[in-house]
């Protein structure tokens, strides 16, 4: 059953979210994750109506929510941004709280100096009455809902505490407490006003700080519904359609500076695309015919026509949005401790408040002061900071990682990423590009040209020395044009704009190579063969003699024939009856591979290559990456067994692969990390998907970010626990007055959120 997303009204603390989850999970087969940060629940196993009914039975209200639909950003995170009467009331509550707080602080200052009554009783009564009826009304509603559900929450504590202070003061003013020699000594109007004002303002600050994290994610969780020009084949002209109404295979076109709203392949035109919202890459990417463009990116410069490859709801952007929503809804294991505490926290605090009230009265404290001490306990102990400590930091971390193009599947995955101490890399397609590259050449040239007889190492990334380009190699490259084979691609990538002769009568010999007729140049009118050595030179004598001669001169990198035969694939070239030379082709390292290994070591973790390729090829990559641990010829079962053994040894292993052929190994790892090249499977199955231009380096950067997030979570939880443990006894013994208690409680929540939001400024190491 498809998950149901609901917006929840009336949820204010960790006790609320825990109760809602408990009520929903009572239904057989139902899973539910409730986000206090977003005021949202994601429920699987119930219909929308069933889920709403269950939440209402828990004492809260709910309504369907689609976070992908465009909405006003401020109203998404700040209730005071609402329009109409509701918006007016929210603004009034905030501004009246500020004004009332300023006035009552004058009275509190006088009290601290031993001078009561700086603010006359009547204005105090008027301010307190408006605060208790208008500002506190949402708290009463929440407390009533909890009471109907035989529960208690933050609103319960606030309502009971402030009503007790207000009611006692009202009785004192009315003369019903004749034992008070000075009525001002029995008034606690300032207490009820300051507590309500600070809680109201604290919630406003908390909501706006929370919005910073959520707004950073909104560009990925909401899809652009702007109309797109679509070709209608029946009418033979272009029309505008909503992206959600466009099917795969349809031709669409985008003008310059127009957002791209569907995944498609360019069929006409050339442009630059801003992919920063998807990959974190700040520089525009040039796109030609045949290249893929993705929803959520921006077409910058050219007008392009493209064919849709996936429907609106199945686009890569939609899957990323779904992944982020699931991650936000999920619960990190570290949050379980806070949840367990919050579930019993409110009832326990009410018991402590009653014990404080009767304890002070038993010790001879006057009733008004005893009530004030009990009110202070109720107010200071609200578990807001405790409930927000984990989700605030997780949301900020998910937002920052998404900005870089790193997508965690869940909060649990984010926590597991922080624990990684051993990173295992697949080789082919992960540490290497997966595309063969020309690495060495041996040429049968006249003996006078001794330098060319040596085996020459070819590094496409280096411009230190000119690359050899003999006529026979130019002819071989020309013969390979148009051949769909990885080895042909390796040869053609070496061409780099060099001139080649024209070839005709090209024949592809599957499994062997290519033959063609050279039409111009030094070898004009001769046939060329490019392919397996045994096919090009069946006797092997010509090539063998020349290669032995080449051993006399070593390459700049001291490559030996044995190493070349072990590490690379050989391609021979013959023109007519003359053997001309041999090329060695091998998979090449990704540009960021060395940086990634260096970063793993800087994290204090171990790096290992685990590959199904032959040992010699894996050894070559390990050698290039400076003595990294490696294991070759590892099938899927062997990979799984090694990962299982490492985990049994107590290691927290991350498996980094290209996402499809490494899926089985990832399932046995502590954390599965996939490098996304647009594959839907990786976005759905991996714990962490890296969608950037430097995926290896960023895979390790994401582990650094995860460590920072969990460090912030622990700071927040530590602060929340210490605050409550220290504040409750102070309030119970009368050291912490109710007004100060309310201020401290409100500011503690804002402090937790602010500490978490600092993650939005996290920078790559």
XYZ file of C-alpha atoms in Angstrom:
765
model
C 0.000 0.000 0.000
C 1.275 3.454 -0.895
C 2.366 5.593 2.080
C -0.067 8.274 3.257
C 1.285 11.727 4.174
C -0.769 13.714 6.673
C -0.355 17.136 8.236
C -1.013 16.968 11.995
C -2.515 19.834 14.002
C -1.955 20.137 17.722
C 1.327 18.218 17.954
C 3.793 20.227 20.037
C 6.247 17.959 21.828
C 7.929 14.561 21.708
C 5.196 13.097 23.912
C 2.658 14.037 21.209
C 4.563 12.366 18.378
C 5.192 9.249 20.491
C 1.499 8.943 21.365
C 0.375 9.308 17.746
C 2.860 6.654 16.598
C 1.694 4.313 19.368
C -1.977 4.739 18.427
C -1.322 4.181 14.716
C 0.867 1.120 15.281
C -1.869 -0.608 17.243
C -3.402 -1.500 13.882
C -2.033 -4.801 12.521
C 0.559 -4.405 9.775
C 0.743 -0.623 10.085
C 4.025 1.307 10.106
C 4.059 4.971 11.050
C 6.714 7.640 11.396
C 5.688 10.949 12.910
C 7.878 14.017 12.416
C 7.600 16.600 15.175
C 9.821 18.870 13.089
C 7.438 18.924 10.110
C 4.153 18.288 11.966
C 3.681 15.409 9.560
C 3.059 11.668 9.648
C 3.880 9.067 7.004
C 1.705 5.981 7.429
C 1.741 2.677 5.544
C -1.035 0.118 5.903
C -4.031 2.451 6.358
C -6.132 4.480 3.959
C -6.247 8.267 4.312
C -9.623 8.176 6.084
C -8.563 5.380 8.435
C -5.339 7.175 9.347
C -7.104 10.494 10.011
C -9.708 8.744 12.178
C -6.979 7.041 14.223
C -5.108 10.323 14.763
C -8.313 12.051 15.860
C -8.914 9.283 18.388
C -5.464 10.100 19.759
C -6.653 13.664 20.396
C -5.174 15.422 17.365
C -6.423 16.552 13.984
C -4.994 15.592 10.584
C -5.457 16.401 6.923
C -4.019 14.977 3.655
C -0.750 16.498 2.563
C 1.204 16.336 -0.708
C 4.617 17.855 -0.111
C 5.411 17.741 -3.833
C 2.807 20.314 -4.761
C 3.989 23.918 -4.956
C 3.073 25.840 -1.830
C 3.830 29.163 -0.240
C 7.190 28.680 1.441
C 6.448 30.836 4.475
C 3.139 29.167 5.263
C 4.907 25.832 4.961
C 7.043 26.663 7.974
C 5.390 29.557 9.791
C 1.716 29.478 10.877
C 1.718 33.252 11.278
C 2.081 33.506 7.492
C -1.458 32.147 7.057
C -4.046 34.459 5.510
C -7.459 35.529 6.768
C -8.638 35.487 10.379
C -6.271 32.672 11.357
C -3.285 34.660 10.124
C -4.520 37.800 11.889
C -4.885 35.927 15.195
C -1.404 34.459 14.930
C 0.110 37.887 14.273
C -1.910 39.362 17.139
C -0.740 36.644 19.542
C 2.899 37.247 18.655
C 2.827 41.031 18.873
C 0.600 41.167 21.945
C 2.949 38.697 23.653
C 5.877 41.020 22.937
C 4.023 44.045 24.322
C 2.734 42.211 27.410
C 6.163 40.771 28.089
C 7.785 44.220 27.968
C 5.234 45.653 30.429
C 5.424 42.759 32.878
C 9.205 42.794 32.861
C 8.926 46.246 34.438
C 6.842 44.743 37.252
C 9.293 41.869 37.654
C 12.188 44.333 37.848
C 10.423 46.220 40.616
C 9.727 42.978 42.478
C 13.390 42.059 42.267
C 14.196 45.452 43.852
C 11.620 44.890 46.600
C 9.091 47.353 45.188
C 5.741 45.808 44.247
C 3.040 47.493 42.206
C 5.062 49.435 39.638
C 2.323 48.320 37.247
C -1.137 48.829 38.803
C -3.256 45.742 39.501
C -5.958 46.569 36.923
C -3.582 46.744 33.902
C -1.953 43.526 35.109
C -5.364 41.864 35.302
C -6.311 43.072 31.797
C -3.050 41.905 30.238
C -3.205 38.522 31.977
C -6.857 38.011 30.989
C -6.163 38.688 27.302
C -3.136 36.412 27.429
C -5.137 33.612 29.086
C -8.085 33.875 26.698
C -6.550 34.778 23.327
C -2.869 33.853 23.405
C -3.336 30.702 25.474
C -6.353 29.434 23.507
C -4.294 27.120 21.225
C -2.692 25.632 24.341
C -6.107 24.920 25.868
C -7.246 23.224 22.678
C -4.183 20.994 22.680
C -4.590 20.176 26.373
C -8.279 19.335 25.865
C -7.496 17.015 22.957
C -4.913 15.232 25.075
C -7.348 14.970 28.004
C -10.027 13.424 25.765
C -7.471 10.830 24.711
C -6.496 10.156 28.361
C -3.086 11.633 27.658
C -0.969 14.654 28.546
C 1.377 16.856 26.547
C 3.219 20.160 26.582
C -0.052 22.102 26.376
C -1.268 20.249 29.451
C 1.687 21.509 31.472
C 1.438 25.073 30.173
C -2.332 25.274 30.622
C -2.397 23.896 34.157
C 0.579 25.988 35.263
C -0.535 29.355 33.915
C -4.208 28.828 34.828
C -3.165 28.032 38.383
C -1.108 31.250 38.652
C -3.842 33.339 36.992
C -6.700 31.857 39.048
C -4.871 32.316 42.332
C -4.151 35.953 41.452
C -7.772 36.504 40.403
C -8.975 35.190 43.772
C -6.535 37.523 45.516
C -7.790 40.559 43.573
C -11.429 39.645 44.215
C -10.830 39.685 47.985
C -11.613 36.016 48.440
C -8.209 35.552 50.099
C -8.579 37.920 53.106
C -5.468 36.511 54.844
C -3.210 38.445 52.449
C -2.014 41.613 54.244
C -0.744 43.062 50.948
C -2.652 41.860 47.838
C 0.439 42.408 45.681
C 2.236 39.650 47.588
C -0.378 37.131 46.393
C -0.467 38.177 42.739
C 1.156 36.086 40.033
C -0.296 37.811 36.976
C 3.232 38.561 35.780
C 4.038 34.855 36.049
C 1.173 33.746 33.798
C 1.839 36.562 31.312
C 5.615 36.050 31.044
C 5.327 32.247 30.803
C 2.718 32.406 28.018
C 4.586 35.177 26.200
C 7.906 33.346 26.296
C 6.367 30.064 25.194
C 4.550 31.803 22.329
C 7.657 33.692 21.204
C 9.866 30.658 21.692
C 7.567 28.621 19.476
C 7.691 31.347 16.821
C 11.498 31.400 16.881
C 11.582 27.614 16.837
C 9.207 27.465 13.871
C 11.194 29.964 11.842
C 14.494 28.260 12.604
C 12.919 24.920 11.702
C 11.795 26.471 8.437
C 15.392 27.166 7.434
C 16.106 23.451 7.286
C 12.842 22.573 5.562
C 13.092 25.355 2.974
C 16.536 24.048 2.020
C 14.824 20.781 1.040
C 11.693 22.193 -0.570
C 13.259 22.578 -4.044
C 13.733 18.810 -4.120
C 10.458 17.722 -2.513
C 8.248 19.932 -4.694
C 7.903 19.425 -8.435
C 7.518 22.202 -11.001
C 4.134 22.049 -12.736
C 4.843 24.847 -15.237
C 3.435 24.047 -18.738
C 5.797 22.454 -21.262
C 5.726 22.765 -25.059
C 4.748 19.346 -26.416
C 4.528 18.115 -29.983
C 1.093 16.808 -30.929
C 1.580 14.386 -33.882
C -2.138 14.234 -34.678
C -2.392 18.012 -35.150
C 1.221 18.322 -36.330
C 1.989 21.340 -34.140
C 3.266 22.261 -30.693
C 0.925 22.738 -27.723
C 1.398 23.469 -24.001
C 0.717 20.754 -21.477
C 1.155 20.184 -17.771
C 4.209 17.943 -17.135
C 2.044 15.408 -15.284
C -0.015 14.904 -18.461
C 2.965 14.086 -20.727
C 3.730 10.445 -21.492
C 7.115 8.825 -22.076
C 8.210 8.993 -25.722
C 6.658 12.425 -26.278
C 8.704 15.183 -27.928
C 9.063 18.327 -25.821
C 11.138 21.472 -26.144
C 12.614 24.042 -23.794
C 13.677 27.620 -24.439
C 16.729 29.270 -22.908
C 16.384 30.027 -19.175
C 13.436 27.644 -18.849
C 13.253 25.100 -16.005
C 13.389 21.445 -17.108
C 10.461 19.512 -15.648
C 10.840 16.038 -17.191
C 13.659 13.547 -17.712
C 14.427 13.420 -21.434
C 17.103 12.775 -24.080
C 18.051 15.656 -26.385
C 17.137 14.984 -30.013
C 17.895 18.423 -31.450
C 20.010 21.385 -30.364
C 22.822 22.080 -27.952
C 22.764 23.951 -24.651
C 24.280 24.430 -21.226
C 22.363 23.122 -18.226
C 22.539 24.239 -14.613
C 22.461 20.968 -12.623
C 23.387 22.538 -9.280
C 20.048 21.712 -7.674
C 20.574 18.022 -8.425
C 24.330 17.476 -8.169
C 25.725 20.453 -6.277
C 27.934 21.196 -9.313
C 28.186 24.986 -9.644
C 29.456 25.075 -13.241
C 27.036 24.620 -16.178
C 27.221 21.318 -18.048
C 27.262 21.284 -21.859
C 24.574 19.007 -23.356
C 24.482 17.726 -26.946
C 22.174 15.489 -28.954
C 21.938 12.120 -27.201
C 22.639 13.513 -23.722
C 20.120 13.167 -20.897
C 18.566 16.151 -19.155
C 16.813 15.855 -15.798
C 13.768 17.417 -14.177
C 14.708 20.045 -11.631
C 17.597 21.474 -13.678
C 17.636 24.732 -15.664
C 18.187 25.060 -19.426
C 20.548 28.020 -19.682
C 21.543 28.946 -23.209
C 20.045 27.091 -26.167
C 16.655 26.003 -27.449
C 16.470 22.216 -27.380
C 14.070 19.457 -28.392
C 14.055 16.238 -26.386
C 12.199 12.934 -26.041
C 10.682 12.147 -22.640
C 12.175 8.976 -21.095
C 10.076 8.781 -17.911
C 6.798 10.230 -16.773
C 6.558 13.150 -14.383
C 6.004 11.065 -11.229
C 8.811 8.640 -12.173
C 11.480 11.238 -12.902
C 14.813 11.171 -11.154
C 13.818 14.371 -9.352
C 10.595 12.759 -8.101
C 12.497 9.739 -6.788
C 14.986 11.994 -5.022
C 12.084 13.921 -3.480
C 10.483 10.670 -2.348
C 13.762 9.547 -0.832
C 14.140 12.799 1.093
C 10.552 12.667 2.375
C 11.107 9.107 3.576
C 14.345 10.128 5.259
C 12.669 13.056 7.013
C 9.841 10.823 8.235
C 12.150 8.082 9.487
C 13.586 7.932 12.970
C 17.292 7.659 13.760
C 18.072 4.926 16.326
C 19.657 7.526 18.607
C 16.233 9.206 18.879
C 14.780 6.104 20.584
C 16.183 7.161 23.952
C 14.541 10.583 23.727
C 11.264 8.962 22.623
C 11.221 6.577 25.581
C 11.909 9.419 28.013
C 9.291 11.689 26.427
C 6.601 8.986 26.621
C 6.678 9.062 30.429
C 8.036 12.552 30.929
C 4.824 14.612 31.070
C 2.962 12.367 33.565
C 6.112 12.205 35.709
C 6.424 15.992 35.714
C 2.803 16.380 36.808
C 3.483 14.057 39.738
C 6.613 16.075 40.628
C 4.594 19.327 40.449
C 1.929 17.960 42.804
C 4.643 16.730 45.195
C 6.206 20.213 45.063
C 2.861 21.885 45.848
C 1.974 19.702 48.813
C 5.569 19.489 50.039
C 5.921 23.269 50.293
C 2.511 23.584 51.946
C 3.468 20.881 54.466
C 6.626 22.881 55.285
C 4.554 25.985 56.050
C 4.992 27.848 52.744
C 1.945 29.980 51.940
C -0.402 28.561 49.340
C 0.372 31.193 46.715
C 4.115 30.582 46.843
C 3.593 26.811 46.830
C 1.469 27.147 43.695
C 4.159 29.317 42.114
C 6.816 26.658 42.755
C 4.561 23.938 41.275
C 3.881 26.153 38.253
C 7.626 26.596 37.749
C 8.090 22.807 37.677
C 5.288 22.370 35.136
C 6.623 25.087 32.870
C 10.357 24.427 32.916
C 9.967 20.692 32.303
C 8.232 20.870 28.911
C 10.142 18.326 26.756
C 10.307 20.495 23.628
C 14.092 20.649 23.439
C 14.329 16.904 24.053
C 11.867 16.115 21.281
C 13.480 18.466 18.774
C 17.116 17.599 19.499
C 17.383 14.753 16.994
C 14.923 15.636 14.188
C 16.181 19.226 13.932
C 19.778 18.135 13.366
C 18.738 15.275 11.052
C 16.625 17.622 8.902
C 19.434 20.173 8.673
C 21.896 17.421 7.766
C 19.603 15.987 5.095
C 19.093 19.469 3.682
C 22.812 20.166 3.484
C 23.613 16.772 1.963
C 20.869 17.232 -0.645
C 22.350 20.597 -1.604
C 25.581 18.770 -2.448
C 23.803 15.973 -4.360
C 24.125 13.338 -1.601
C 20.835 11.579 -0.862
C 20.348 9.455 2.270
C 17.497 6.949 2.247
C 16.660 7.380 5.957
C 17.715 8.996 9.200
C 18.971 5.550 10.205
C 21.290 5.552 7.152
C 22.607 8.978 8.162
C 23.449 7.665 11.628
C 25.087 4.532 10.191
C 27.189 6.696 7.853
C 28.593 8.485 10.894
C 29.714 5.139 12.345
C 31.676 3.944 9.283
C 35.305 3.012 9.998
C 36.034 0.809 6.963
C 35.293 1.791 3.342
C 35.215 -0.944 0.695
C 35.337 0.036 -2.988
C 34.339 -1.954 -6.029
C 36.870 -1.506 -8.845
C 35.275 -1.525 -12.279
C 32.936 1.418 -12.721
C 33.652 2.690 -9.216
C 37.352 3.382 -8.660
C 37.773 3.164 -12.418
C 35.722 4.914 -15.050
C 34.465 1.662 -16.566
C 35.723 2.914 -19.941
C 38.969 1.464 -21.382
C 41.826 3.842 -22.013
C 44.970 3.550 -24.143
C 47.922 3.110 -21.751
C 50.879 1.899 -23.873
C 52.112 1.581 -27.455
C 54.817 -0.597 -29.045
C 55.667 0.282 -32.645
C 57.567 -1.638 -35.341
C 59.553 1.306 -36.681
C 63.023 1.581 -38.267
C 65.864 0.888 -35.836
C 67.230 4.397 -36.318
C 64.213 5.723 -34.464
C 65.245 4.088 -31.191
C 63.057 6.296 -29.008
C 59.922 5.113 -30.759
C 60.871 1.456 -30.394
C 60.345 1.626 -26.635
C 57.059 0.780 -25.028
C 55.599 4.208 -24.456
C 53.287 4.980 -21.556
C 50.368 7.126 -22.645
C 48.701 9.341 -20.028
C 45.722 11.219 -21.457
C 45.578 13.502 -18.408
C 49.152 14.688 -18.828
C 50.416 17.241 -21.313
C 54.056 16.979 -20.247
C 55.142 15.333 -23.474
C 53.676 14.971 -26.973
C 51.748 11.754 -27.627
C 53.023 9.421 -30.369
C 50.875 9.549 -33.502
C 52.432 7.403 -36.265
C 50.621 6.995 -39.592
C 49.615 3.394 -38.806
C 47.927 4.498 -35.566
C 46.041 7.239 -37.427
C 44.834 4.663 -39.957
C 43.811 2.247 -37.165
C 41.793 4.991 -35.480
C 40.064 5.801 -38.782
C 39.113 2.135 -39.257
C 37.530 2.025 -35.773
C 35.224 4.985 -36.393
C 31.584 3.990 -36.025
C 32.404 0.676 -34.314
C 30.355 0.166 -31.126
C 32.936 -1.538 -28.949
C 34.673 -0.385 -25.725
C 38.159 -1.046 -27.144
C 37.313 1.031 -30.216
C 36.166 3.797 -27.882
C 39.508 3.694 -26.056
C 41.381 4.168 -29.315
C 39.134 6.946 -30.567
C 39.342 8.830 -27.253
C 43.094 9.057 -27.894
C 42.512 10.801 -31.228
C 41.881 14.167 -29.524
C 41.281 16.104 -32.732
C 44.157 14.653 -34.727
C 43.734 14.161 -38.474
C 42.972 10.676 -39.792
C 42.900 9.223 -43.312
C 39.572 8.247 -44.847
C 38.755 4.518 -44.834
C 36.192 2.587 -46.856
C 34.906 -0.982 -47.125
C 34.933 -1.331 -43.316
C 34.120 -4.817 -41.993
C 33.494 -5.709 -38.363
C 34.673 -9.230 -37.489
C 32.879 -10.012 -34.183
C 35.259 -11.395 -31.587
C 38.337 -10.643 -33.686
C 38.536 -7.056 -34.873
C 38.015 -4.677 -37.785
C 39.355 -4.514 -41.338
C 39.135 -1.607 -43.814
C 40.579 -0.110 -46.987
C 42.744 3.003 -46.493
C 41.812 5.628 -49.105
C 44.577 8.218 -48.572
C 47.879 8.992 -46.924
C 51.065 6.960 -46.641
C 49.226 3.599 -46.672
C 46.806 4.485 -49.458
C 44.988 1.568 -51.161
C 46.149 -0.953 -48.549
C 43.960 -2.984 -46.210
C 44.368 -2.551 -42.471
C 43.494 -5.040 -39.728
C 42.971 -3.940 -36.120
C 42.126 -6.491 -33.420
C 43.235 -9.507 -31.438
C 46.933 -10.336 -31.876
C 46.149 -13.940 -32.875
C 43.852 -12.708 -35.647
C 46.039 -9.858 -36.931
C 49.308 -11.827 -36.851
C 48.463 -15.581 -36.612
C 52.138 -16.608 -36.548
C 52.976 -14.097 -33.838
C 56.548 -13.898 -35.115
C 56.607 -10.287 -36.329
C 55.101 -8.858 -33.189
C 57.162 -11.109 -30.921
C 60.451 -10.023 -32.496
C 59.630 -6.324 -32.274
C 58.398 -6.558 -28.686
C 61.603 -8.286 -27.640
C 63.553 -5.464 -29.263
C 61.448 -2.943 -27.338
C 62.515 -4.513 -24.050
C 65.931 -2.901 -24.535
C 64.411 0.514 -23.767
C 62.126 0.896 -20.778
C 59.292 3.366 -20.583
C 59.292 6.393 -18.284
C 57.132 4.385 -15.863
C 59.149 1.156 -16.184
C 56.250 -0.835 -17.583
C 57.231 -4.401 -18.402
C 55.625 -6.684 -20.930
C 54.548 -9.052 -18.170
C 52.719 -6.246 -16.401
C 51.066 -5.106 -19.616
C 49.896 -8.616 -20.510
C 48.536 -9.075 -16.981
C 46.859 -5.673 -16.600
C 45.647 -4.723 -20.068
C 44.080 -5.977 -23.292
C 46.305 -6.046 -26.369
C 45.283 -4.798 -29.833
C 47.552 -5.453 -32.833
C 47.638 -3.435 -36.037
C 48.790 -4.756 -39.443
C 48.669 -3.006 -42.821
C 48.929 -5.248 -45.847
C 51.391 -7.959 -44.836
C 53.309 -5.697 -42.448
C 52.835 -5.879 -38.659
C 52.899 -2.239 -37.470
C 52.498 -2.254 -33.707
C 50.597 -3.187 -30.580
C 48.328 -1.108 -28.354
C 47.474 -1.905 -24.725
C 44.115 -0.795 -23.398
C 43.011 -0.856 -19.779
C 40.377 0.641 -17.514
C 41.457 4.001 -16.101
C 41.175 5.461 -12.623
C 38.538 8.056 -11.912
C 39.994 11.510 -11.483
C 38.886 11.668 -7.839
C 39.930 8.126 -6.833
C 43.212 9.114 -5.190
C 41.577 11.992 -3.317
C 38.909 9.612 -1.987
C 41.486 7.173 -0.640
C 43.408 10.012 0.994
C 40.212 11.255 2.649
C 39.387 7.782 3.961
C 42.768 7.714 5.698
C 42.220 11.215 7.085
C 38.955 10.000 8.647
C 40.941 7.299 10.422
C 39.152 4.578 8.437
C 40.491 1.637 6.441
C 40.204 1.433 2.629
C 39.866 -1.831 0.683
C 39.241 -2.834 -2.953
C 36.872 -5.778 -3.362
C 36.512 -6.751 -7.017
C 35.465 -9.615 -9.234
C 38.212 -8.712 -11.718
C 41.435 -10.720 -12.028
C 44.023 -10.241 -9.295
C 46.612 -8.635 -11.564
C 44.178 -5.913 -12.700
C 43.084 -5.225 -9.109
C 46.719 -5.176 -7.995
C 47.526 -2.562 -10.640
C 44.791 -0.230 -9.314
C 45.880 -0.840 -5.712
C 49.453 -0.009 -6.720
C 48.357 3.255 -8.306
C 46.385 4.102 -5.156
C 49.422 3.557 -2.942
C 49.310 0.231 -1.110
C 45.545 0.041 -0.527
C 44.304 -3.373 0.697
C 42.769 -5.376 -2.167
C 41.035 -8.675 -2.995
C 40.481 -9.796 -6.589
C 38.430 -12.553 -8.223
C 35.647 -12.093 -5.657
C 32.250 -13.314 -6.815
C 29.001 -12.036 -5.228
C 29.059 -14.787 -2.581
C 32.699 -14.167 -1.682
C 32.050 -10.422 -1.407
C 29.095 -11.030 0.910
C 31.105 -13.425 3.067
C 33.964 -10.944 3.460
C 31.588 -8.120 4.360
C 29.804 -10.343 6.889
C 33.117 -11.346 8.456
C 34.287 -7.745 8.752
C 31.028 -6.818 10.457
C 31.407 -9.781 12.848
C 34.867 -8.435 13.654
C 33.191 -5.227 14.812
C 33.887 -3.060 11.769
C 31.297 -0.656 10.408
C 31.742 -1.207 6.681
C 30.542 1.051 3.874
C 30.386 -0.604 0.432
C 30.850 1.891 -2.418
C 29.744 0.655 -5.832
C 28.037 1.683 -9.035
C 24.711 0.615 -7.611
C 23.450 -2.175 -9.865
C 25.947 -5.035 -10.024
C 27.052 -4.253 -6.460
C 23.542 -4.316 -4.970
C 24.009 -7.740 -3.367
C 27.265 -6.731 -1.676
C 25.699 -3.488 -0.445
C 22.954 -5.449 1.281
C 25.602 -7.090 3.493
C 27.349 -3.805 4.354
C 26.687 -1.500 7.287
C 26.083 1.222 4.685
C 25.491 0.818 0.945
C 26.773 3.768 -1.109
C 25.811 3.993 -4.784
C 27.146 6.359 -7.403
C 24.058 7.391 -9.365
C 24.359 7.824 -13.093
C 20.627 8.263 -13.509
C 19.771 4.661 -12.629
C 16.430 4.444 -10.847
C 17.431 1.291 -8.988
C 20.268 3.030 -7.165
C 18.024 5.848 -5.976
C 15.526 3.352 -4.595
C 17.788 0.760 -2.992
C 21.037 2.342 -1.778
C 21.370 3.731 1.746
C 23.231 6.689 0.259
C 23.226 7.805 -3.380
C 25.924 10.191 -4.641
C 24.849 12.178 -7.688
C 27.781 14.482 -8.442
C 30.650 14.942 -10.894
C 33.148 13.620 -8.285
C 31.227 10.747 -6.674
C 34.149 9.010 -4.946
C 35.415 12.122 -3.215
C 31.890 13.133 -2.264
C 31.060 9.675 -0.927
C 33.748 10.213 1.694
C 32.722 13.847 2.214
C 29.212 12.605 3.010
C 30.646 10.444 5.795
C 32.289 13.562 7.257
C 28.964 15.402 7.119
C 27.183 12.479 8.789
C 29.716 12.591 11.629
C 29.056 16.321 12.035
C 25.296 15.717 12.123
C 25.531 13.024 14.795
C 27.906 15.199 16.802
C 25.250 17.942 16.702
C 22.531 15.435 17.705
C 24.558 14.353 20.731
C 25.196 17.978 21.685
C 21.473 18.710 21.491
C 20.436 15.619 23.443
C 23.093 16.285 26.064
C 21.935 19.874 26.431
C 18.254 18.868 26.653
C 18.877 16.161 29.270
C 21.148 18.359 31.389
C 18.716 21.269 31.147
C 15.768 19.243 32.423
C 17.756 17.384 35.068
C 19.101 20.676 36.444
C 16.015 22.862 35.975
C 13.346 20.658 37.574
C 15.000 20.490 41.037
C 15.727 24.245 40.924
C 12.075 24.941 40.182
C 10.843 22.461 42.806
C 12.920 24.051 45.569
C 11.765 27.545 44.656
C 15.117 28.725 43.289
C 13.771 29.152 39.731
C 10.694 31.453 39.576
C 7.914 30.558 37.102
C 8.576 33.500 34.793
C 12.268 32.662 34.536
C 11.366 28.982 34.124
C 9.117 29.811 31.166
C 11.815 31.898 29.550
C 14.418 29.189 30.061
C 12.165 26.495 28.599
C 11.350 28.549 25.502
C 14.945 29.547 24.925
C 16.155 25.950 25.363
C 14.035 24.858 22.402
C 15.261 27.758 20.288
C 18.854 26.940 21.274
C 18.507 23.320 20.144
C 17.045 24.354 16.778
C 19.671 27.062 16.251
C 22.490 24.630 17.014
C 21.071 22.206 14.456
C 20.586 24.870 11.785
C 24.317 25.638 11.946
C 24.716 22.489 9.846
C 23.286 24.387 6.870
C 26.612 26.220 6.708
C 28.722 23.027 6.809
C 31.568 23.065 4.269
C 33.389 20.198 2.587
C 36.745 19.312 4.183
